[in-house]
Short mmCIF file of N, CA and C and ligand atoms in Angstrom, two decimals:
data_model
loop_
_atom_site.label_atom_id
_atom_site.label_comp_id
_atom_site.label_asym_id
_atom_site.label_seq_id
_atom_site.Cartn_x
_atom_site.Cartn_y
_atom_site.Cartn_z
N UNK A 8 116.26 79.86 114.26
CA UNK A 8 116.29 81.30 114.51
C UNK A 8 117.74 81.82 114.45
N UNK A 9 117.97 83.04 113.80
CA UNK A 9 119.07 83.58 113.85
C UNK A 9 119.58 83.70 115.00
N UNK A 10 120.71 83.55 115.34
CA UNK A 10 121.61 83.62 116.79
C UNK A 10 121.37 85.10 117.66
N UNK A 11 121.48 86.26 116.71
CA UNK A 11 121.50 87.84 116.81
C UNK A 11 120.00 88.11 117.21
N UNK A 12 119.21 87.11 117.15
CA UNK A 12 117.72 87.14 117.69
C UNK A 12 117.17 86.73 118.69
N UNK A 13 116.83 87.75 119.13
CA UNK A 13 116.49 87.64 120.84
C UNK A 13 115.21 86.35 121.26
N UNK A 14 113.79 86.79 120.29
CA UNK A 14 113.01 86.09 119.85
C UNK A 14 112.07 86.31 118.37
N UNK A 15 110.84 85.48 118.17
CA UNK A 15 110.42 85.81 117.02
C UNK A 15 109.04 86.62 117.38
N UNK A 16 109.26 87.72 116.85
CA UNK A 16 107.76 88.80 117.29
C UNK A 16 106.79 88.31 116.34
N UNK A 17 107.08 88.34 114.83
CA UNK A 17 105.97 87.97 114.43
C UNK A 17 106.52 87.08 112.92
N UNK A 18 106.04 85.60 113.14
CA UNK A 18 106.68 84.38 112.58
C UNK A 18 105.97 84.17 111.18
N UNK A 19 106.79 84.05 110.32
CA UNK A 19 106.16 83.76 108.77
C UNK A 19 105.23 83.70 108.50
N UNK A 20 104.39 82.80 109.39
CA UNK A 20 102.49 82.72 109.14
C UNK A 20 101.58 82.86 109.31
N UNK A 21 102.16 84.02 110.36
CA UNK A 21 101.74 85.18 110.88
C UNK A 21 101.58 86.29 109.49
N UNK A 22 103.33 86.41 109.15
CA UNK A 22 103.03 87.24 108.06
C UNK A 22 102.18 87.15 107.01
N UNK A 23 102.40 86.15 106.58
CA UNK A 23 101.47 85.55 105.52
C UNK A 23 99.75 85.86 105.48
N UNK A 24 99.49 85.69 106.52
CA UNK A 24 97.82 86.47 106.85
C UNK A 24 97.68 87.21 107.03
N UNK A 25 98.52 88.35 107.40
CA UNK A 25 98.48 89.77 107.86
C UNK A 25 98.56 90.30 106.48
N UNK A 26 99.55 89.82 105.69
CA UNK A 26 99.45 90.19 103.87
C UNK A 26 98.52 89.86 103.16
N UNK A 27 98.00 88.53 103.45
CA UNK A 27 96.28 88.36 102.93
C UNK A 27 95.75 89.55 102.63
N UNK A 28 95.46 89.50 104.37
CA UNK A 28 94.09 90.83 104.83
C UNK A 28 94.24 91.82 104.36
N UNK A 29 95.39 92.17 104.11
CA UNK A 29 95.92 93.77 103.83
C UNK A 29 95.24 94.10 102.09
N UNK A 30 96.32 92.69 101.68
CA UNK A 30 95.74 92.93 99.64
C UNK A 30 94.24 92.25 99.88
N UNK A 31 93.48 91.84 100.16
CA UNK A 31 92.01 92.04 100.21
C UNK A 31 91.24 93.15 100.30
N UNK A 32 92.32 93.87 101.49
CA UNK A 32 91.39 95.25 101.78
C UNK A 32 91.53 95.86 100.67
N UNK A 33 92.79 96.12 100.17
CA UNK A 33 93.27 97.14 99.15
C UNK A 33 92.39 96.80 97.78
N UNK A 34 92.45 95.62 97.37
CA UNK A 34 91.48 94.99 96.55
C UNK A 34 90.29 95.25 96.11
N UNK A 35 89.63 95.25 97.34
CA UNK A 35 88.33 96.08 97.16
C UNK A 35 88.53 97.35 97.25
N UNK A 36 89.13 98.22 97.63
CA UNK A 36 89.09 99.81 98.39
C UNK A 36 89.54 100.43 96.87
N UNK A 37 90.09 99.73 96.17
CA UNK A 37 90.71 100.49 94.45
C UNK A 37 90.86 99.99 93.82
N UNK A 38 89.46 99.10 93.43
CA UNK A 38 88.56 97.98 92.57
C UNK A 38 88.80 99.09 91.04
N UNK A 39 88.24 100.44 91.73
CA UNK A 39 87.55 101.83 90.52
C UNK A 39 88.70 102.47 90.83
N UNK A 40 90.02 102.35 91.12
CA UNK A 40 90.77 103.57 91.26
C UNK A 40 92.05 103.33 90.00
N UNK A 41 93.12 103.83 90.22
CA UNK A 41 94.47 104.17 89.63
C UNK A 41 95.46 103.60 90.46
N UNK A 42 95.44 102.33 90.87
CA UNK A 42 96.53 101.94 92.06
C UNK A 42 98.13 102.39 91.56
N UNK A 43 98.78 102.83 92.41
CA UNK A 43 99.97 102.87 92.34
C UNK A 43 100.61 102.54 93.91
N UNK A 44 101.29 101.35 93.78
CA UNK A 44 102.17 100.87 95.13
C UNK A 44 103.60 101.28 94.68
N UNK A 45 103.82 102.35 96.13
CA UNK A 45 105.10 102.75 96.28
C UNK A 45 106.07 102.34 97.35
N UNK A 46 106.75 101.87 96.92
CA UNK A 46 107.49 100.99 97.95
C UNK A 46 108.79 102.04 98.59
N UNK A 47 108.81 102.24 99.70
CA UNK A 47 109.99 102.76 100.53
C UNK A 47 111.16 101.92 100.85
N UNK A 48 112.23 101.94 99.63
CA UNK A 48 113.30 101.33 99.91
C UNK A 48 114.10 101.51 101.08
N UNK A 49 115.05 100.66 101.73
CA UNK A 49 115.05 99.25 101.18
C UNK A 49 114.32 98.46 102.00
N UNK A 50 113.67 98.99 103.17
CA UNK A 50 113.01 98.17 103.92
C UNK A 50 111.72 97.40 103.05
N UNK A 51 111.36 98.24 102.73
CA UNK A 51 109.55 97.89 102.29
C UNK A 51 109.65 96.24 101.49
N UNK A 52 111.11 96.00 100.85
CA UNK A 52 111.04 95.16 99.50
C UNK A 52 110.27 93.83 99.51
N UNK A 53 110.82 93.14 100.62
CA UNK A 53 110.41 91.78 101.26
C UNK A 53 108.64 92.01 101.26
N UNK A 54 108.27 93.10 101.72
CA UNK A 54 106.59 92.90 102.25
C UNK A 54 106.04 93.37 100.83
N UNK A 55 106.32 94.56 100.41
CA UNK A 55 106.29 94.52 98.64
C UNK A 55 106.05 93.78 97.94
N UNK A 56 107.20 92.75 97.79
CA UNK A 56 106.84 92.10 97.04
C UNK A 56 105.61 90.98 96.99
N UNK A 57 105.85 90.46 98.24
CA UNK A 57 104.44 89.45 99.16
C UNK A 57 103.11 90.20 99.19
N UNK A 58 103.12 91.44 99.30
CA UNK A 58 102.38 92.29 99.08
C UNK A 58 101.33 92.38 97.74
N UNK A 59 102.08 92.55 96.61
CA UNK A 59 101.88 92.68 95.28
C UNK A 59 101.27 91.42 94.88
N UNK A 60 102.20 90.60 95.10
CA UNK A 60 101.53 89.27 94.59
C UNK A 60 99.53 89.06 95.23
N UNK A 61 99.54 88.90 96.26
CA UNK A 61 98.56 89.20 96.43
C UNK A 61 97.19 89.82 95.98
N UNK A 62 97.74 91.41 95.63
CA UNK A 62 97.03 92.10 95.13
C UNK A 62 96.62 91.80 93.70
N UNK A 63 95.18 91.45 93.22
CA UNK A 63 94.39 90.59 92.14
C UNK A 63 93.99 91.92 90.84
N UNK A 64 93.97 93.41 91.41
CA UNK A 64 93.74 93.79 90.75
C UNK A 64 94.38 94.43 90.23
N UNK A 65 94.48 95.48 89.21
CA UNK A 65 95.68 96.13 88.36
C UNK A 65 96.25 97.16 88.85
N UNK A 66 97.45 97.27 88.98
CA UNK A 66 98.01 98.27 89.53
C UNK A 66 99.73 98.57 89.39
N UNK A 67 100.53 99.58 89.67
CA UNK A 67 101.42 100.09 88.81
C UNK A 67 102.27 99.65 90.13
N UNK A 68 103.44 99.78 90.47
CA UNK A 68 104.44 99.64 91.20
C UNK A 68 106.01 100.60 90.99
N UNK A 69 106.15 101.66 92.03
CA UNK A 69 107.45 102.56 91.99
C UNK A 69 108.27 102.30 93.18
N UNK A 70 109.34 103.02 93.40
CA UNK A 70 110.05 102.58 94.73
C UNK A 70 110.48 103.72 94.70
N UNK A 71 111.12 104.30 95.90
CA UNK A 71 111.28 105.54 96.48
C UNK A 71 112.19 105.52 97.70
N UNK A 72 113.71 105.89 97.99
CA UNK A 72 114.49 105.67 99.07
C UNK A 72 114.90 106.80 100.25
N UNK A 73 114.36 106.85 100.77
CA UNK A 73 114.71 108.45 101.98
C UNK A 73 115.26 107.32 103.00
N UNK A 74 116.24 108.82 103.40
CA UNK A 74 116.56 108.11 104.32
C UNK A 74 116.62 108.99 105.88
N UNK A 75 116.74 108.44 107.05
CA UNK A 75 116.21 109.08 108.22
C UNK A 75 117.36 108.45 109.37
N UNK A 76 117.39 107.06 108.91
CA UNK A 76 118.51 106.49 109.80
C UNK A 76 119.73 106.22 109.66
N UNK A 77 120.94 106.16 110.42
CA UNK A 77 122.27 106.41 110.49
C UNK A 77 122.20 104.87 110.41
N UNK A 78 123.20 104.65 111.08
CA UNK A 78 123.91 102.73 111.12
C UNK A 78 123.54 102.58 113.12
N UNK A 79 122.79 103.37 113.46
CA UNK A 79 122.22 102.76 115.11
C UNK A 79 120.56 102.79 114.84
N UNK A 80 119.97 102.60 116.28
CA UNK A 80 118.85 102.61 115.68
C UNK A 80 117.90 103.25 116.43
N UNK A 81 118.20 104.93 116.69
CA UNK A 81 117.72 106.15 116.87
C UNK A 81 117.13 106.72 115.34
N UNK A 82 115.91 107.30 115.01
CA UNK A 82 115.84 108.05 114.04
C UNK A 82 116.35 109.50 114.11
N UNK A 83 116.57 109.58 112.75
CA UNK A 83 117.73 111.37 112.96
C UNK A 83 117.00 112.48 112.83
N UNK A 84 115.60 112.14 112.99
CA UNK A 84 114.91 113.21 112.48
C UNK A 84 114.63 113.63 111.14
N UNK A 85 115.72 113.54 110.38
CA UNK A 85 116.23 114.20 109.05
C UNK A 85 115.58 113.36 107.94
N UNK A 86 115.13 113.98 107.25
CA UNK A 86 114.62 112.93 105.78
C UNK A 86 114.92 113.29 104.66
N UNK A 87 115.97 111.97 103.90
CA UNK A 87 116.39 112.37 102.77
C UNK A 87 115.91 112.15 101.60
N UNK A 88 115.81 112.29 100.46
CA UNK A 88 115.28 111.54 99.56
C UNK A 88 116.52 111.01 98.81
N UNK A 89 116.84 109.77 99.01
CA UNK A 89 118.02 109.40 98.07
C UNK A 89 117.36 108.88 96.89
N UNK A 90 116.24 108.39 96.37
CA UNK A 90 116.03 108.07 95.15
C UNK A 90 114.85 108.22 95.27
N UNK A 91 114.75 108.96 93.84
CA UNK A 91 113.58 109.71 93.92
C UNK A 91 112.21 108.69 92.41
N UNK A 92 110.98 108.90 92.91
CA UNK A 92 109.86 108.24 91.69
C UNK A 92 110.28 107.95 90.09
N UNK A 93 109.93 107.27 89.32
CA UNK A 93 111.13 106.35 88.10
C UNK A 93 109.71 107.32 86.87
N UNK A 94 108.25 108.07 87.57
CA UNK A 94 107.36 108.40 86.35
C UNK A 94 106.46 109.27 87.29
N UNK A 95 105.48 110.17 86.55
CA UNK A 95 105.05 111.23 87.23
C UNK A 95 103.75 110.43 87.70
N UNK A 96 103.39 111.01 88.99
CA UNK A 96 102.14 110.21 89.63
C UNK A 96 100.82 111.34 89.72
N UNK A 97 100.81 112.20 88.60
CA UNK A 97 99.29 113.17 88.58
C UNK A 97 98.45 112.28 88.63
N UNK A 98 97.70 112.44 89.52
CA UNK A 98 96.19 111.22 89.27
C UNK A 98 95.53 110.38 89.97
N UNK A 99 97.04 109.60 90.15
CA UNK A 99 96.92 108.14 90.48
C UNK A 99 97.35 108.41 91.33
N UNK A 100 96.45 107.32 91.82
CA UNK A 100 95.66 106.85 93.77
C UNK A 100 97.22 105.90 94.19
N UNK A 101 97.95 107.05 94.91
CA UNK A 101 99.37 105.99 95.46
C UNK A 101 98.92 105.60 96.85
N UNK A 102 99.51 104.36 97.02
CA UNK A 102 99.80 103.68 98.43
C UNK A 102 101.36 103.26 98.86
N UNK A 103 100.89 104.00 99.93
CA UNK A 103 102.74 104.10 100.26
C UNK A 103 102.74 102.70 100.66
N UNK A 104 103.70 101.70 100.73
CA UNK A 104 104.07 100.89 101.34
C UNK A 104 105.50 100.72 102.08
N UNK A 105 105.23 100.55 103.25
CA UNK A 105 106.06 100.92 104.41
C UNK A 105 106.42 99.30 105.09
N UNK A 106 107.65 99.15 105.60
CA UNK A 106 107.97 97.86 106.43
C UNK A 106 107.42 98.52 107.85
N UNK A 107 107.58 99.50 108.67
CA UNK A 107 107.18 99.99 109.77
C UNK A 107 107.66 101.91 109.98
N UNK A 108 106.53 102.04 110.90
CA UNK A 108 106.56 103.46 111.49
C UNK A 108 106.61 103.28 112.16
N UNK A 109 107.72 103.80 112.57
CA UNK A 109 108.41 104.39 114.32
C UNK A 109 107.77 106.04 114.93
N UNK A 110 108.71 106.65 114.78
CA UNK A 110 108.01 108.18 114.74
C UNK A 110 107.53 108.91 113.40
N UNK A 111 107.43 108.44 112.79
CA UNK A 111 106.42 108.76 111.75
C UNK A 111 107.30 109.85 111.21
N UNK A 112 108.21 110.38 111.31
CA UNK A 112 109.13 111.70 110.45
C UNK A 112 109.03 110.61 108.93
N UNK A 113 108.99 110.14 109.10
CA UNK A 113 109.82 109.37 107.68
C UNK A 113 108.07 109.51 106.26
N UNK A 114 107.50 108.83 106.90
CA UNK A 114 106.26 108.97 106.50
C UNK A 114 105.13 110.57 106.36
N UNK A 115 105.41 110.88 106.82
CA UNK A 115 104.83 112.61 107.17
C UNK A 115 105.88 113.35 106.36
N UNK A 116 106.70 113.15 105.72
CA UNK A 116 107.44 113.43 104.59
C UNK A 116 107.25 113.30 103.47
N UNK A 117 107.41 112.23 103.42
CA UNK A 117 107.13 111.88 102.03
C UNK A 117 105.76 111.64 101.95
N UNK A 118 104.47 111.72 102.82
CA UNK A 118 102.96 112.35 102.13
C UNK A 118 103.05 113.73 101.76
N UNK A 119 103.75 114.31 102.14
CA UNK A 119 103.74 116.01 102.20
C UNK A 119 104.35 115.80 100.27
N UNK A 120 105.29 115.10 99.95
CA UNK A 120 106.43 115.23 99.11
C UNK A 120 105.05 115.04 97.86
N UNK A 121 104.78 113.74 98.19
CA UNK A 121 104.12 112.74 96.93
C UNK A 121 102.83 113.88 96.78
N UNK A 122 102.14 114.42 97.89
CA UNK A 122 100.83 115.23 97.85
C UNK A 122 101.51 116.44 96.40
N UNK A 123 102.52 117.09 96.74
CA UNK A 123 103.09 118.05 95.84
C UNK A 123 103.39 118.04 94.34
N UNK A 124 103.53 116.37 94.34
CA UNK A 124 103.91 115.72 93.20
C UNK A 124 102.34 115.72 92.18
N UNK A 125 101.61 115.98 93.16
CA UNK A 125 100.09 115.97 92.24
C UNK A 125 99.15 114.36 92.46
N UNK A 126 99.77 113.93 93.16
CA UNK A 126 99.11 112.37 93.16
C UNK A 126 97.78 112.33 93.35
N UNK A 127 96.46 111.80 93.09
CA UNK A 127 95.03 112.09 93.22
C UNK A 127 94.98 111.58 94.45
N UNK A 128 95.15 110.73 95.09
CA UNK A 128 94.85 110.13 96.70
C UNK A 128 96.51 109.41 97.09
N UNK A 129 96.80 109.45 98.45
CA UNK A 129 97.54 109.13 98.71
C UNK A 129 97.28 108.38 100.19
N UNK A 130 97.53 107.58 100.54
CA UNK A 130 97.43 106.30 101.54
C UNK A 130 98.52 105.60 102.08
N UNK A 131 98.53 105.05 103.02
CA UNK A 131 99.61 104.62 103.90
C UNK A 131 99.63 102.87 104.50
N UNK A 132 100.33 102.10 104.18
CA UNK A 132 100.57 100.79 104.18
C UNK A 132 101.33 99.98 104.95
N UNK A 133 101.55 100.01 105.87
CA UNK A 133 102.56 99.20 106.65
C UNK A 133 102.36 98.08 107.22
N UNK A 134 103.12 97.21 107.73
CA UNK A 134 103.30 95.85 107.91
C UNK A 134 103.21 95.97 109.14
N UNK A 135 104.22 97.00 110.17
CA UNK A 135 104.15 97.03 111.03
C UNK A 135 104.26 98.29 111.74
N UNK A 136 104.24 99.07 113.13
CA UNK A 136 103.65 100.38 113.85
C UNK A 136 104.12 100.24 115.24
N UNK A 137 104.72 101.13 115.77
CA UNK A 137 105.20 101.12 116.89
C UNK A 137 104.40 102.31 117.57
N UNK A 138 103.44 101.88 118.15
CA UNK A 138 102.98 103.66 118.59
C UNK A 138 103.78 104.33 119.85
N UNK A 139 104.24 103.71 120.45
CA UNK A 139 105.08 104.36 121.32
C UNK A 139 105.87 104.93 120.97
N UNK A 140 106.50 105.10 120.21
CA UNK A 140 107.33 105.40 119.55
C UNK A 140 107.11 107.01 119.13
N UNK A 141 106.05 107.11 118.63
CA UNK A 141 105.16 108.25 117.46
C UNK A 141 105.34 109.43 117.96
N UNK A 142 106.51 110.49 117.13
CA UNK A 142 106.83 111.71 117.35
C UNK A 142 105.81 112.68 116.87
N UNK A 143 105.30 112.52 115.78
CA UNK A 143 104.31 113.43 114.90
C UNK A 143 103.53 112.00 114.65
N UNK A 144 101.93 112.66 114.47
CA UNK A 144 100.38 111.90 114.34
C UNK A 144 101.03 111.77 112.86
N UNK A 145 100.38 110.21 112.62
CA UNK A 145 100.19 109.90 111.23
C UNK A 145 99.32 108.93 111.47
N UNK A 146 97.90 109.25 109.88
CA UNK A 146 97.01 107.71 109.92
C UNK A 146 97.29 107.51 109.13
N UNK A 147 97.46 105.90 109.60
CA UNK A 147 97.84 104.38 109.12
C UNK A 147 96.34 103.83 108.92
N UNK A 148 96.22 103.99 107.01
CA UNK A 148 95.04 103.76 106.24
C UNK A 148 95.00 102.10 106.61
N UNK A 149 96.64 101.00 106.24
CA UNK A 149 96.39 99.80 106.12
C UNK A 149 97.51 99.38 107.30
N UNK A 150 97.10 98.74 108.13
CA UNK A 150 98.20 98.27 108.97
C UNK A 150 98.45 96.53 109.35
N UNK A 151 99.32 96.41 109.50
CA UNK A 151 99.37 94.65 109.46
C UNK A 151 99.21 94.63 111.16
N UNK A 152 99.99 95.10 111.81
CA UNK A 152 100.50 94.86 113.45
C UNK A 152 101.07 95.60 114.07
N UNK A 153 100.64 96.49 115.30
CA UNK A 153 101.76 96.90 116.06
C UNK A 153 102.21 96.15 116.64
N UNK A 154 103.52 96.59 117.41
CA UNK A 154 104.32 95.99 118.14
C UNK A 154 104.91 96.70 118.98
N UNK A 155 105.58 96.30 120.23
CA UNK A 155 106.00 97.13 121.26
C UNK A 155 107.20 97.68 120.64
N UNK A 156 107.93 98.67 121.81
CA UNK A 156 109.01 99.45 121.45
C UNK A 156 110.22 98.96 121.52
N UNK A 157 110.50 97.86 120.67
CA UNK A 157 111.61 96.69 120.67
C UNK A 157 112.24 97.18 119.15
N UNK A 158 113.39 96.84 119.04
CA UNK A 158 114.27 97.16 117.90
C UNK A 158 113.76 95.88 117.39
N UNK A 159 113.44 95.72 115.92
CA UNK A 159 113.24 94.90 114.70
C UNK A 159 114.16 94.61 113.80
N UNK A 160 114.02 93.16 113.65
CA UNK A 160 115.18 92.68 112.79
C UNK A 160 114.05 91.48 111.58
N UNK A 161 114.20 92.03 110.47
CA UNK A 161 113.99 90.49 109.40
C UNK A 161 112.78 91.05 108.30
N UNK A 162 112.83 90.26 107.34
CA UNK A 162 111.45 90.36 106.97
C UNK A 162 111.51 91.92 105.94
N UNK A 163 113.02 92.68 105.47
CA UNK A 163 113.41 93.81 105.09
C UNK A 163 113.84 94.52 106.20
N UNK A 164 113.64 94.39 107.06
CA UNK A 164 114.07 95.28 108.36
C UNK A 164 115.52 94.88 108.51
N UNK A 165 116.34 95.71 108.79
CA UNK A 165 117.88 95.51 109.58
C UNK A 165 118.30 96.49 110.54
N UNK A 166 119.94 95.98 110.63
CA UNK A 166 120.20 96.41 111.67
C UNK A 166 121.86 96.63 111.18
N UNK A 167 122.51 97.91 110.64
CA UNK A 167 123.31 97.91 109.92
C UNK A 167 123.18 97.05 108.63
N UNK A 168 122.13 97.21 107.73
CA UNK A 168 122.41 96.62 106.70
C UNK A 168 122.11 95.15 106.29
N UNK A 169 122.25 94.83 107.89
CA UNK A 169 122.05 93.32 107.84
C UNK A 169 120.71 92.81 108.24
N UNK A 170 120.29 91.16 108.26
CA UNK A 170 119.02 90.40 108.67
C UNK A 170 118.02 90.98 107.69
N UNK A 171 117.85 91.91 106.63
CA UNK A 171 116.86 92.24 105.74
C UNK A 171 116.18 90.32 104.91
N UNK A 172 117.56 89.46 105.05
CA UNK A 172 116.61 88.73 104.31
C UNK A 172 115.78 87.72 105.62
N UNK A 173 115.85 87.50 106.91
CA UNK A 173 115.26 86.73 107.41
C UNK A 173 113.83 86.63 107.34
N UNK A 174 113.00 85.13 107.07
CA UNK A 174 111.64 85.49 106.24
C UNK A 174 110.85 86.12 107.86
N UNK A 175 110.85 85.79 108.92
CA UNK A 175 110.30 86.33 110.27
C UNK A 175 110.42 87.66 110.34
N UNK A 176 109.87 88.64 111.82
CA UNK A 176 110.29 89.55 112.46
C UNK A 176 110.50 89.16 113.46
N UNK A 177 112.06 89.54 114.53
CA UNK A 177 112.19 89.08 115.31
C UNK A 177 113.22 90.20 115.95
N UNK A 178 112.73 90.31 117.53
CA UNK A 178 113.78 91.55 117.90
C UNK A 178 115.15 91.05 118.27
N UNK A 179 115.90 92.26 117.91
CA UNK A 179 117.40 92.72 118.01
C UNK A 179 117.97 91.97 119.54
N UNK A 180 118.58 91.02 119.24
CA UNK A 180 119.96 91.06 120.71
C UNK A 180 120.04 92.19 121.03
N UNK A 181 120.10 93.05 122.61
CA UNK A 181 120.26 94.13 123.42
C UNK A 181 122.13 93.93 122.72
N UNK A 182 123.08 92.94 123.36
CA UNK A 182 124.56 92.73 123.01
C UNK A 182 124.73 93.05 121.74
N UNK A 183 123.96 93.15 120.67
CA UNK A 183 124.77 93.30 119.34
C UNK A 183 124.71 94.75 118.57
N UNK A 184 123.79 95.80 119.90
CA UNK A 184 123.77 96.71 119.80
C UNK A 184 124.32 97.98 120.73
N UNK A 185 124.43 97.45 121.73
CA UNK A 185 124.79 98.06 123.10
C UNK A 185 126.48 97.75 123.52
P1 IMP B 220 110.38 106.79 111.28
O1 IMP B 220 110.68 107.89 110.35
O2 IMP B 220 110.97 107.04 112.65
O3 IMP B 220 108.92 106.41 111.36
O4 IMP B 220 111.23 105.55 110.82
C1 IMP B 220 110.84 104.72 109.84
C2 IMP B 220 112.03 103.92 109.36
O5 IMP B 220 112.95 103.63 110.40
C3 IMP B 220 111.56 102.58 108.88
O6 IMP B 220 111.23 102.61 107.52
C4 IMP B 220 112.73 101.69 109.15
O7 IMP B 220 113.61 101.73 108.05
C5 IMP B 220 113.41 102.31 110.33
N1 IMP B 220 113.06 101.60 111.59
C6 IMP B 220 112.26 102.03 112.58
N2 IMP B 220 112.16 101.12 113.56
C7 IMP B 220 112.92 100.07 113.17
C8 IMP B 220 113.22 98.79 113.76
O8 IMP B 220 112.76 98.40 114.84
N3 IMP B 220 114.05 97.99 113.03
C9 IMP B 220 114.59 98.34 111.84
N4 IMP B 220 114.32 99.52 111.24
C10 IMP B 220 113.50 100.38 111.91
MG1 MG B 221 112.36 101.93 105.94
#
């Protein structure tokens, strides 16, 4: 375990089945649809990609970067779009894919954004959910796990930038933030 890690919330093989279940569901649910997985950089990449593999049936893949958080780990409210969709999504059935929702600003954004964009269905994917957390209601179509109101580190998640590659989730040292 990383030193900067308090403990492990939720351990590789853990993940690993929680990504199963998820591309199973999705699997069947847009057997008949237009899949498009949109990945929310840079967190999403790690579960993305584990994600994708998974998924058996055909489907398109974009990435998309807003941003909401500073270098602590308060959300700012604010949502940016720093990089914006790579092809137009009229039609096609997107699924956001998300590493986690905290207060949901981040997500309740960019459905509002992608809905405008013309997308035919739009859906919501995350690995992980903090409901305590939850400033504004959002449903979470596919969810892997909540978890309590602990700062997250690994697995794409960081903390300044850093621990995105640890394959676990595991919360933040209180000392390396405080
Ligand atoms: P929201 O807009 O507050 O829902 O924030 C969502 C974004 O905040 C996520 O995509 C993460 O990038 C970041 N975030 C929220 N909680 C954590 C955490 O515990 N660890 C690392 N990043 C987090
Ligand atoms: Mg993120």
């Amino acid at each position: 375990m990383h030193k900067d890690c308090e403990y492990i919330l939720v351990s590789e093989e853990k993940i690993k089945e929680l990504v199963k279940d998820l591309a199973h569901r999705i699997d069947e649910d847009y057997k008949d649809k237009n899949l498009l997985l949109v990945g929310l950089l840079k967190g999403s990449v790690v579960f993305m990609s584990d994600l994708m593999k998974e998924i058996t049936i055909d489907c398109k893949i974009d990435f998309m970067c807003a941003s909401s958080y500073g270098a602590g780990t308060e959300s700012s409210g604010r949502v940016n779009i720093v990089k914006d969709l790579s092809q137009p999504i009229n039609g096609l059935d997107v699924l956001i894919v998300e590493d986690i929702i905290d207060s949901g600003n981040t997500l309740t954004f960019i459905k509002k954004y992608l809905d405008a964009k013309g997308a035919g269905s739009i859906k919501i994917c995350t690995l992980l959910s903090k409901p305590d957390r939850r400033v504004v209601d959002i449903p979470i179509d596919y969810l892997g796990v909540e978890i309590p109101d602990e700062f997250v580190i690994g697995y794409g998640l960081d903390y300044a930038e850093k621990y995105r590659n640890l394959p676990y989730v595991g919360v933040l040292k209180r000392s390396v933030y405080s």
